[in-house]
Amino acid sequence: MDFSYTDERFADIQMLRYRVSGFEHLSLQQKTLVYYLSQAALSGRDILWHQNCRYNLPIRRMLEAVYTKYEGSRVDDEFRQFEIYLKRVWFSNGIHHHYGCEKFLPGFSQAFLRHALTSIGYPIDDELMEVIFNPDILSKRVNQAEGEDLLQTSAMNYYASDITQREAEDFYDAMKRPNTPHPVQYGMNSRLERNAEGRLVERIWRSGGLYGSSIDHIIDWLRKAQTVTETEQQYQVIETLIDFYQTGNLRTFDDYTIQWVHSTEGDVDFTNGFTEVYGDPLGLKASWEGYVNFRDSQATARTEKLSSNAQWFEDHSPVAPQFKKKECRGVSAKVVIAAMLGGDLYPSSAIGINLPNSNWVRQEHGSKSVTIGNLTEAYSKAAHGNGFREEFVIDAETLALMEKYEDSLDDLHTDLHECLGHGSGQLLPGTDPDALKAYGSTIEEARADLFALYYIADPKLVELGLTPDVEAYRSQYYGYMMNGLMTQLVRIEPGNQIEEAHMRNRSLIAHWLLEHSEGAMQLVKIPVEAKETSERQGPTKTYLKITDYLKLRVLVGRLLAEVQRIKSEGDYEAARELVERYAVRIDADLHREVLERYRALNLAPYKGFINPQYLVVRNDKSEITDIQIIYGETYAEQMLRYSREYSYER
Ligand code: ZN
């Protein structure tokens, strides 16, 4: 059975399964721990739905009612379009595209939905109809366009809808104490609202507060997990997390992340809570996510080589001395097997994660970095032989280079990005960690990628046995720049700009290099036939041509030094200039061409994962005797089950 492939394909999405390799070798206690933590990872699902947009949960309930109860034709075009829309809503945890953030519109008529609702006796809510069908309402989940009120133009639900960007920024600026050595992440666990007197107040996400019922269920599963932890540290980490969920105290959250960073002994690990801030245009409020994993010992040997040499990499980087870490603390890195994905990591998941996000915690306690081995494996299996490289890579020689090295170097790039890149460098004393505001996420991702690109070409990696030879990095450079200049555009609708931080980062790096490379890297137009016969006529296709890889590496070093300076000094103007100039805009002609070539390949640009199911086996005394994995669930079955079993918010 090929686990990675499923035939579930809809809109721009292909669903994959990931295999939880090695689960069967865990002890019963470890399996039980994975199970309880997995339940906790699924219990916060509706928190994210509500965070993404205030209409998401009522819309989901309405659509699921139609999907399960409608008795009319299920094969005609209206219903098929309805099913696609519902799957897209499930996939995006709401009505906005999970990646591009734009609201997607249904392919079925409003008349069909009204008819279907009437037929099952479900009340029709005109406001929800407007939200679903009117393209001008809540059209963007996270708007990053410069010069607009980012809160008023974003549909996300982290701020009450009448609060302006200026009001929110003033509110949090007043809260910050400059030069505090250990600032908490202000505002990260609350929704900003207006009280009866018109004053702004935070409504905290905690037991008894906003999302209290979901959080109480998470706490129940965490308490169960505490009965089977592998180490005392794990027990304590969970204890502090529960304390945070009960009080909402941000100092306690920092304590929890510090304990979590130092908890490296056991095999099983997890994250559970308010984590990434990409969903908030102001970059303050954190979306809920949860996932569970266990160590892949063999592959971890690779990342340990990197982390045990972290200081060497820091010392030899092209960054100016005052921006470097004097002492790299505990960048612990491992390769893990994902056992459950939840919240903002499901079904579209990161393949590498580096936490915590608090700058001072990272600086003083280090961070934990993981590469998720079974997810990258599922991705690369699904990508083989699909014709993508043949279409976009310039010539047979480069293609051979990519085939030979790229899969293994992709993993290495992720390792470098996560366990060295994000962990490198330091802020100058007194620099506000949020100084780069809306540009902060892009600059941070660029920093991590540049660090990875710089070192993937370093002979040190050959010496460590991580790259096979000094040429291998060329495959990574070619693939990266091709993606940043051309192929990542397949994820963007015609006419839109680049919004997402990781995509902006790739575009920034590739376009900056293109402009500064003095011809070492170019976009060239080649007549279609000329690829074989060198005739100069007919239509052309655009390709990336790289003639001097070493020169590119020097430029990568230069940009890394500059991006680190921007971060370390909190140079907002320079960050704005870099991002607006290189990261955001798209050449419309090139975009059209890339979309056409991509469409001809008939591939899905986005992929996501169906979770496994864990089955608890008990004896007649009701004690757990085994935990088994089941992989058979379809995506729709999984989604409907999650809505039945893990829906607590009203
Ligand atoms: Zn990153």
XYZ file of C-alpha atoms and ligand atoms in Angstrom:
651
model
C 0.000 0.000 0.000
C 1.324 3.408 -0.964
C 0.516 5.492 2.081
C 1.395 8.865 0.695
C -1.012 8.801 -2.216
C -4.730 9.294 -1.999
C -7.072 10.073 -4.830
C -8.589 12.919 -2.851
C -8.107 15.897 -5.046
C -10.214 19.038 -5.124
C -9.702 22.632 -6.323
C -5.953 23.367 -5.984
C -5.402 20.672 -3.374
C -4.134 17.107 -3.211
C -4.564 15.176 0.028
C -1.752 12.886 1.163
C -1.447 10.429 3.994
C 1.581 10.309 6.189
C 2.760 7.086 7.692
C 3.640 7.054 11.396
C 6.728 4.916 10.843
C 8.091 3.256 13.948
C 4.989 3.707 16.097
C 4.823 -0.049 16.544
C 8.272 -0.006 18.176
C 7.244 2.416 20.925
C 6.496 1.047 24.401
C 2.871 0.841 25.523
C 3.479 3.779 27.832
C 4.877 5.882 24.964
C 2.015 4.883 22.667
C -0.472 5.877 25.347
C 1.298 9.203 25.802
C 1.108 9.810 22.042
C -2.584 8.971 22.151
C -3.469 11.367 24.993
C -1.408 14.192 23.535
C -3.046 13.557 20.144
C -6.455 14.007 21.702
C -5.248 17.285 23.196
C -3.913 18.304 19.757
C -7.342 17.805 18.178
C -9.377 19.419 20.954
C -8.472 23.007 20.040
C -9.656 22.726 16.441
C -12.538 25.190 16.752
C -10.344 27.814 18.402
C -8.491 28.243 15.128
C -11.702 28.302 13.107
C -12.979 31.135 15.257
C -9.654 32.977 15.132
C -9.600 32.872 11.326
C -12.971 34.577 10.894
C -15.988 35.041 13.129
C -18.348 33.436 10.600
C -16.370 30.236 10.090
C -18.037 28.033 12.697
C -21.669 28.845 11.852
C -20.868 28.411 8.153
C -19.193 25.061 8.765
C -22.152 23.803 10.811
C -24.580 24.867 8.140
C -22.591 23.261 5.312
C -22.072 20.030 7.236
C -25.805 19.823 7.938
C -26.497 20.009 4.201
C -23.718 17.548 3.405
C -24.983 14.903 5.814
C -28.752 15.384 5.486
C -29.525 16.578 1.957
C -31.610 14.020 0.088
C -31.591 15.515 -3.407
C -29.200 14.439 -6.150
C -25.619 14.114 -4.956
C -24.160 13.741 -8.426
C -25.437 16.819 -10.215
C -23.157 19.775 -10.773
C -24.567 21.969 -8.000
C -23.978 19.344 -5.342
C -20.535 18.466 -6.668
C -19.566 22.128 -6.531
C -21.026 22.298 -3.028
C -18.862 19.364 -1.948
C -15.728 20.985 -3.392
C -16.515 24.206 -1.548
C -17.080 22.385 1.743
C -13.779 20.522 1.350
C -12.015 23.811 0.678
C -13.582 25.313 3.794
C -12.458 22.276 5.792
C -8.986 22.474 4.343
C -8.553 26.180 5.065
C -10.135 26.006 8.524
C -12.508 28.630 7.234
C -13.716 30.509 4.170
C -10.374 32.087 3.203
C -7.631 30.343 1.271
C -5.214 28.788 3.766
C -2.204 30.215 1.937
C -3.248 33.180 -0.195
C -5.727 34.433 2.446
C -8.304 35.526 -0.154
C -11.911 34.474 0.285
C -12.793 31.775 -2.222
C -16.235 31.781 -3.780
C -18.589 28.817 -4.215
C -19.140 27.224 -7.617
C -22.793 26.519 -6.742
C -25.701 28.943 -6.732
C -27.188 30.653 -3.719
C -30.540 29.274 -4.866
C -29.196 25.731 -4.504
C -28.013 26.353 -0.954
C -31.293 27.994 0.064
C -33.236 25.115 -1.454
C -31.059 22.498 0.247
C -31.344 24.220 3.644
C -35.112 24.477 3.342
C -35.334 20.810 2.387
C -33.583 19.742 5.586
C -35.378 22.258 7.807
C -32.218 24.262 8.588
C -32.814 27.965 9.338
C -31.589 30.305 6.605
C -29.343 33.098 7.826
C -29.161 35.940 5.286
C -26.005 37.328 6.864
C -24.162 34.033 6.264
C -25.402 34.013 2.661
C -23.898 37.451 2.146
C -20.609 36.382 3.690
C -20.388 33.310 1.464
C -21.557 34.757 -1.845
C -20.688 38.458 -1.852
C -17.093 38.806 -3.077
C -16.753 42.292 -1.571
C -17.386 41.283 2.035
C -14.464 40.047 4.190
C -12.539 39.350 1.012
C -9.151 38.917 2.683
C -8.236 37.116 5.908
C -4.898 38.865 6.413
C -4.290 42.010 4.413
C -0.671 43.196 4.298
C -1.012 45.936 1.690
C 0.957 48.979 2.678
C -0.993 52.150 3.433
C -4.340 50.528 4.233
C -5.797 50.004 7.704
C -4.650 46.427 8.116
C -7.278 45.550 10.720
C -10.237 47.137 8.976
C -9.313 45.383 5.721
C -8.615 41.947 7.235
C -11.309 39.368 8.023
C -9.351 37.639 10.790
C -11.030 37.672 14.175
C -8.246 38.671 16.562
C -9.705 42.148 16.986
C -13.320 43.226 17.283
C -14.414 44.422 13.860
C -14.696 48.114 14.789
C -11.112 48.480 16.050
C -8.679 50.354 13.833
C -5.018 49.542 13.292
C -3.999 52.813 14.955
C -6.057 52.071 18.073
C -4.623 48.567 18.412
C -1.041 49.748 17.839
C -1.441 52.517 20.403
C -2.947 50.049 22.872
C 0.037 47.700 22.627
C 2.666 50.425 22.361
C 1.409 51.742 25.697
C 1.767 48.272 27.197
C 5.382 47.795 26.183
C 8.173 48.767 28.545
C 11.252 49.659 26.486
C 14.492 48.059 27.630
C 12.797 45.320 29.642
C 15.184 42.385 29.363
C 12.438 39.747 29.406
C 9.338 41.109 27.672
C 6.337 38.801 27.457
C 4.629 38.429 24.082
C 2.064 41.157 24.654
C -1.362 40.391 23.312
C -0.512 36.936 21.994
C -3.318 35.100 23.844
C -6.267 37.437 23.657
C -8.832 39.019 21.415
C -8.915 42.804 21.566
C -12.425 44.115 22.136
C -14.232 47.288 23.106
C -16.113 47.386 26.416
C -19.368 49.169 27.225
C -17.521 52.415 27.983
C -15.784 52.255 24.629
C -12.367 51.393 26.071
C -10.234 48.656 24.540
C -9.899 45.491 26.646
C -8.301 42.115 26.090
C -10.476 39.042 26.339
C -8.098 36.280 27.377
C -8.121 32.786 25.896
C -8.154 30.563 28.964
C -10.226 28.233 31.082
C -13.275 30.270 32.028
C -12.435 32.875 29.373
C -12.685 32.962 25.586
C -12.414 29.394 24.156
C -12.802 28.166 27.759
C -14.682 25.004 26.834
C -12.105 23.851 24.256
C -9.309 24.700 26.646
C -10.943 22.685 29.450
C -11.012 19.628 27.175
C -7.362 20.171 26.261
C -6.523 20.355 29.961
C -8.382 17.070 30.631
C -6.294 15.239 28.004
C -3.087 16.835 29.250
C -3.896 15.600 32.790
C -4.259 12.080 31.399
C -0.974 12.483 29.529
C 0.714 13.379 32.815
C -0.013 9.841 34.085
C 2.197 8.293 31.378
C 5.001 10.810 30.762
C 8.453 9.387 30.064
C 10.371 11.861 32.231
C 9.847 14.172 35.201
C 10.628 17.107 32.882
C 7.766 16.205 30.549
C 5.446 16.035 33.553
C 6.524 19.488 34.679
C 6.211 20.993 31.189
C 2.616 19.799 31.004
C 1.935 21.065 34.531
C 3.094 24.563 33.602
C 1.154 24.501 30.340
C -2.009 23.599 32.249
C -1.288 26.476 34.637
C -1.034 28.810 31.636
C -4.275 27.504 30.141
C -5.978 28.117 33.501
C -4.648 31.624 34.159
C -3.686 33.035 30.766
C -0.633 34.537 32.476
C 2.001 35.352 29.833
C 4.878 35.007 32.293
C 3.713 31.452 32.914
C 3.720 30.937 29.167
C 7.386 31.970 29.024
C 8.133 29.584 31.928
C 6.408 26.823 30.015
C 8.420 27.421 26.828
C 11.676 27.543 28.825
C 10.906 24.222 30.497
C 9.853 22.812 27.136
C 13.151 23.852 25.514
C 15.082 22.097 28.251
C 12.939 18.970 28.105
C 14.940 16.920 25.615
C 15.247 13.521 27.272
C 12.163 11.581 26.248
C 11.332 10.397 22.728
C 7.796 11.744 22.602
C 7.302 15.492 22.301
C 4.532 17.912 21.461
C 3.474 21.490 21.027
C 0.057 22.617 22.112
C -1.049 26.205 22.257
C -0.967 29.717 20.833
C 2.084 29.781 18.640
C 2.482 31.470 15.255
C 1.455 35.056 14.515
C 1.129 34.961 10.701
C -2.665 35.159 10.967
C -2.584 38.595 12.604
C -1.701 41.456 10.244
C 0.005 43.153 13.192
C 1.949 40.000 14.043
C 0.966 39.925 17.729
C -1.777 37.370 18.190
C -1.036 33.702 17.926
C -3.104 31.048 16.213
C -3.770 27.816 18.057
C -1.933 24.699 16.951
C -1.076 21.313 18.313
C 1.015 18.421 17.189
C 2.583 15.292 18.551
C 5.758 13.586 17.444
C 8.462 11.175 18.468
C 12.139 11.029 17.702
C 13.514 9.394 14.548
C 16.863 8.338 15.998
C 18.686 7.559 12.749
C 17.866 10.786 11.001
C 18.484 12.784 14.161
C 22.170 11.921 13.928
C 22.243 14.291 10.909
C 20.809 17.302 12.710
C 22.929 16.646 15.791
C 25.996 17.147 13.630
C 24.693 20.614 12.801
C 23.653 21.605 16.298
C 26.850 20.382 17.909
C 28.716 22.668 15.501
C 26.333 25.614 15.946
C 29.019 27.870 17.393
C 31.348 27.200 14.453
C 28.610 28.223 12.008
C 27.811 31.334 14.011
C 31.458 32.373 14.239
C 32.115 31.884 10.510
C 28.987 33.558 9.140
C 29.382 36.755 7.062
C 27.320 38.689 9.616
C 28.950 41.648 11.421
C 30.443 40.602 14.792
C 28.151 42.705 16.981
C 25.072 40.934 15.549
C 26.362 37.429 16.224
C 25.619 35.297 19.235
C 28.691 35.121 21.448
C 27.515 31.840 22.834
C 25.098 29.609 20.932
C 22.941 27.991 23.546
C 21.350 24.616 23.091
C 19.993 24.699 19.569
C 18.616 21.219 19.999
C 17.713 19.683 16.710
C 16.101 16.440 15.823
C 14.234 14.663 13.110
C 10.837 13.491 14.242
C 7.935 11.419 13.059
C 4.649 13.284 13.217
C 1.952 11.282 14.996
C -0.854 13.863 14.933
C -1.410 17.299 13.393
C -3.926 19.751 14.794
C -5.069 23.360 14.667
C -3.002 25.586 12.402
C -0.748 22.642 11.434
C -3.596 20.650 9.923
C -4.135 19.606 7.247
C -1.513 21.841 5.654
C 1.583 21.438 7.783
C 5.036 22.920 8.122
C 7.796 20.378 7.540
C 10.225 22.030 9.931
C 9.437 23.840 13.150
C 11.621 25.933 15.424
C 10.183 27.150 18.706
C 9.679 29.050 20.928
C 9.201 32.398 19.183
C 10.121 34.700 22.069
C 13.429 36.383 21.233
C 14.837 36.579 24.729
C 13.894 32.985 25.540
C 15.720 31.889 22.405
C 18.706 34.006 23.235
C 19.035 32.834 26.836
C 17.701 29.294 26.660
C 17.986 28.295 23.017
C 15.262 26.731 20.968
C 14.064 23.359 19.857
C 14.141 22.633 16.210
C 12.569 19.725 14.392
C 12.400 18.425 10.869
C 9.353 16.257 10.332
C 10.749 13.300 8.426
C 7.592 11.411 7.577
C 5.947 14.518 6.094
C 8.873 15.394 3.830
C 8.945 11.779 2.736
C 5.263 11.884 1.789
C 5.855 15.121 -0.163
C 8.796 13.869 -2.164
C 7.084 10.563 -2.954
C 4.112 12.458 -4.315
C 6.351 14.775 -6.373
C 8.268 12.118 -8.270
C 7.754 11.693 -11.971
C 5.055 14.340 -12.263
C 6.803 16.278 -15.051
C 7.278 19.478 -13.062
C 11.064 19.657 -13.228
C 11.150 18.652 -16.882
C 8.898 21.617 -17.673
C 10.677 24.336 -15.695
C 14.367 23.393 -15.493
C 16.453 24.892 -18.314
C 18.462 21.972 -19.648
C 19.316 18.296 -19.281
C 22.499 18.998 -17.370
C 20.732 21.033 -14.685
C 17.934 18.489 -14.588
C 20.453 15.725 -13.912
C 21.967 17.829 -11.146
C 18.555 18.227 -9.524
C 17.673 14.543 -9.839
C 20.947 13.574 -8.274
C 20.960 15.835 -5.246
C 17.807 17.806 -4.654
C 15.699 15.537 -2.414
C 18.429 14.999 0.139
C 19.529 18.631 -0.014
C 15.975 19.810 0.539
C 15.996 17.999 3.872
C 19.368 19.506 4.695
C 18.128 22.993 3.785
C 15.216 22.529 6.186
C 17.605 21.374 8.928
C 19.882 24.369 8.387
C 16.970 26.809 8.239
C 15.353 25.496 11.408
C 18.169 24.462 13.680
C 20.787 27.044 12.756
C 19.126 29.846 10.767
C 16.336 30.863 13.137
C 18.587 30.283 16.122
C 21.430 32.476 14.862
C 22.209 36.134 15.488
C 21.157 38.522 18.226
C 19.290 41.779 18.669
C 21.288 44.773 19.825
C 20.480 45.729 23.426
C 17.297 47.811 23.550
C 16.010 46.768 20.127
C 12.254 46.207 20.205
C 11.675 42.634 18.951
C 8.532 43.865 17.153
C 10.285 46.861 15.548
C 9.859 45.481 12.021
C 6.089 45.172 12.543
C 4.313 43.777 9.464
C 7.692 43.067 7.791
C 9.048 41.078 10.749
C 7.923 37.617 9.639
C 9.308 37.980 6.109
C 12.649 39.291 7.346
C 12.902 36.482 9.901
C 12.213 33.808 7.276
C 14.699 35.438 4.901
C 17.327 35.392 7.626
C 16.834 31.664 8.236
C 16.812 30.818 4.509
C 19.889 32.921 3.761
C 21.766 31.250 6.577
C 20.787 27.872 5.101
C 21.711 28.891 1.539
C 25.025 30.304 2.654
C 26.100 27.188 4.501
C 24.667 24.558 2.188
C 27.463 25.636 -0.179
C 30.148 25.433 2.486
C 32.931 22.811 2.300
C 32.333 22.323 6.047
C 29.244 20.320 5.187
C 31.258 17.959 3.017
C 33.696 17.590 5.895
C 30.787 16.746 8.242
C 29.532 14.189 5.717
C 26.258 16.064 5.196
C 26.723 16.903 1.526
C 28.327 14.409 -0.872
C 30.634 16.931 -2.608
C 31.284 20.639 -3.177
C 29.027 20.781 -6.261
C 25.866 19.438 -4.658
C 24.685 22.836 -3.411
C 24.143 23.959 -7.000
C 21.003 21.819 -7.203
C 19.648 23.607 -4.139
C 20.526 27.053 -5.520
C 18.916 26.324 -8.834
C 15.771 24.888 -7.259
C 15.484 27.702 -4.738
C 15.920 30.567 -7.204
C 13.647 28.961 -9.783
C 11.002 28.703 -7.091
C 11.483 32.260 -5.840
C 11.466 33.800 -9.324
C 8.960 31.630 -11.111
C 7.413 28.440 -9.881
C 6.060 29.553 -6.520
C 3.812 31.886 -8.520
C 1.615 28.883 -9.313
C 0.182 29.382 -5.845
C -1.038 32.871 -6.615
C -4.165 33.947 -8.439
C -3.637 36.223 -11.463
C -3.665 39.880 -10.436
C -2.758 39.260 -6.796
C 0.484 40.157 -5.069
C 2.606 37.995 -2.802
C 1.322 38.062 0.772
C 2.529 35.032 2.690
C 5.746 35.508 4.673
C 7.628 32.439 3.413
C 6.753 33.206 -0.195
C 7.719 36.851 0.211
C 11.004 35.725 1.687
C 11.824 33.480 -1.291
C 10.837 36.190 -3.728
C 12.933 38.728 -1.837
C 16.079 36.613 -1.905
C 15.737 35.510 -5.526
C 14.917 38.959 -6.911
C 17.611 40.692 -4.912
C 20.163 38.206 -6.217
C 18.865 38.555 -9.757
C 19.352 42.317 -9.610
C 22.813 42.158 -8.035
C 24.263 39.153 -9.858
C 25.642 41.059 -12.890
C 24.475 38.257 -15.136
C 25.558 35.306 -13.005
C 21.870 34.508 -12.846
C 19.323 35.519 -15.477
C 15.841 34.839 -16.701
C 16.131 33.922 -20.379
C 13.470 33.379 -23.016
C 14.080 30.352 -25.167
C 12.027 29.551 -28.272
C 10.035 26.396 -27.595
C 11.662 24.329 -30.340
C 15.117 25.667 -29.681
C 15.407 23.578 -26.546
C 15.940 20.677 -28.941
C 16.865 22.113 -32.341
C 18.192 25.627 -31.632
C 15.891 27.173 -34.241
C 15.034 30.750 -33.428
C 11.336 31.097 -34.070
C 7.900 30.534 -32.596
C 6.755 30.989 -29.031
C 9.215 31.260 -26.169
C 9.374 29.956 -22.627
C 11.162 31.602 -19.719
C 13.890 29.732 -17.870
C 16.314 30.486 -15.106
C 19.912 30.379 -16.252
C 22.738 30.299 -13.711
C 26.286 30.599 -14.976
C 28.226 31.405 -11.816
C 27.119 29.635 -8.660
C 30.058 30.781 -6.562
C 29.194 34.379 -7.232
C 25.649 33.737 -6.059
C 26.990 32.331 -2.835
C 28.987 35.494 -2.195
C 25.836 37.546 -2.771
C 23.861 35.311 -0.430
C 26.455 36.123 2.233
C 26.115 39.848 1.562
C 22.344 39.788 1.813
C 22.496 37.645 4.945
C 24.724 40.237 6.613
C 22.305 43.023 5.662
C 19.155 41.176 6.712
C 20.736 40.305 10.064
C 21.686 43.976 10.537
C 18.086 45.002 9.847
C 16.814 42.486 12.376
C 19.450 43.274 15.009
C 18.941 47.035 14.797
C 15.198 46.899 14.218
C 15.649 48.997 11.056
C 12.017 49.259 9.970
C 12.676 51.507 6.959
C 15.260 49.155 5.485
C 12.975 46.155 6.048
C 10.122 47.965 4.320
C 12.349 48.934 1.402
C 13.643 45.380 0.879
C 10.265 43.716 1.150
C 8.315 46.225 -0.915
C 10.969 46.371 -3.602
C 11.812 42.681 -4.032
C 9.247 40.498 -2.281
C 5.744 41.623 -3.110
C 5.199 42.495 -6.747
C 4.771 40.032 -9.579
C 5.552 40.431 -13.271
C 2.113 39.829 -14.792
C 3.401 38.378 -18.089
C 5.715 35.928 -16.389
C 2.967 34.992 -13.954
C 0.566 34.222 -16.805
C 3.179 32.115 -18.571
C 4.050 30.120 -15.442
C 0.385 29.466 -14.675
C -0.220 28.236 -18.227
C 2.739 25.896 -18.199
C 1.773 24.627 -14.779
C -1.869 24.110 -15.699
C -0.802 21.942 -18.610
C 0.842 19.566 -16.125
C -2.461 19.139 -14.261
C -0.902 19.176 -10.771
C -2.272 20.460 -7.476
C -0.125 23.292 -6.098
C -1.095 22.642 -2.451
C -0.959 19.494 -0.436
C -2.275 18.555 2.943
C -2.408 15.518 5.167
C -5.065 13.183 6.431
C -4.331 12.205 10.025
C -4.178 8.600 11.178
C -6.704 7.376 13.712
C -5.658 5.826 17.009
C -7.684 2.955 18.357
C -7.477 2.205 22.084
C -7.538 -1.505 22.957
C -8.621 -2.332 26.525
C -8.873 -5.547 28.528
C -11.902 -6.552 30.605
C -10.627 -4.494 33.533
C -10.734 -1.529 31.149
C -6.957 -1.084 31.240
C -5.263 -0.001 28.027
C -3.387 -2.947 26.523
C -2.475 -1.463 23.130
C -2.917 1.534 20.857
C -3.404 0.680 17.200
C -3.216 2.901 14.121
C -5.858 2.977 11.417
C -5.194 4.771 8.124
C -8.398 4.162 6.171
C -10.484 7.249 6.902
C -11.388 9.499 3.959
C -10.939 13.237 4.320
C -14.677 13.900 4.583
C -15.097 11.150 7.176
C -12.266 12.624 9.205
C -13.687 16.139 9.057
C -17.200 15.094 10.052
C -15.814 13.010 12.912
C -13.723 15.930 14.169
C -16.801 18.149 14.096
C -18.711 15.544 16.127
C -15.989 14.738 18.634
C -14.033 17.973 19.123
C -16.500 20.823 18.758
C -17.022 22.770 21.965
C -17.237 26.441 20.992
C -20.580 28.062 20.346
Zn 11.246 29.460 9.231
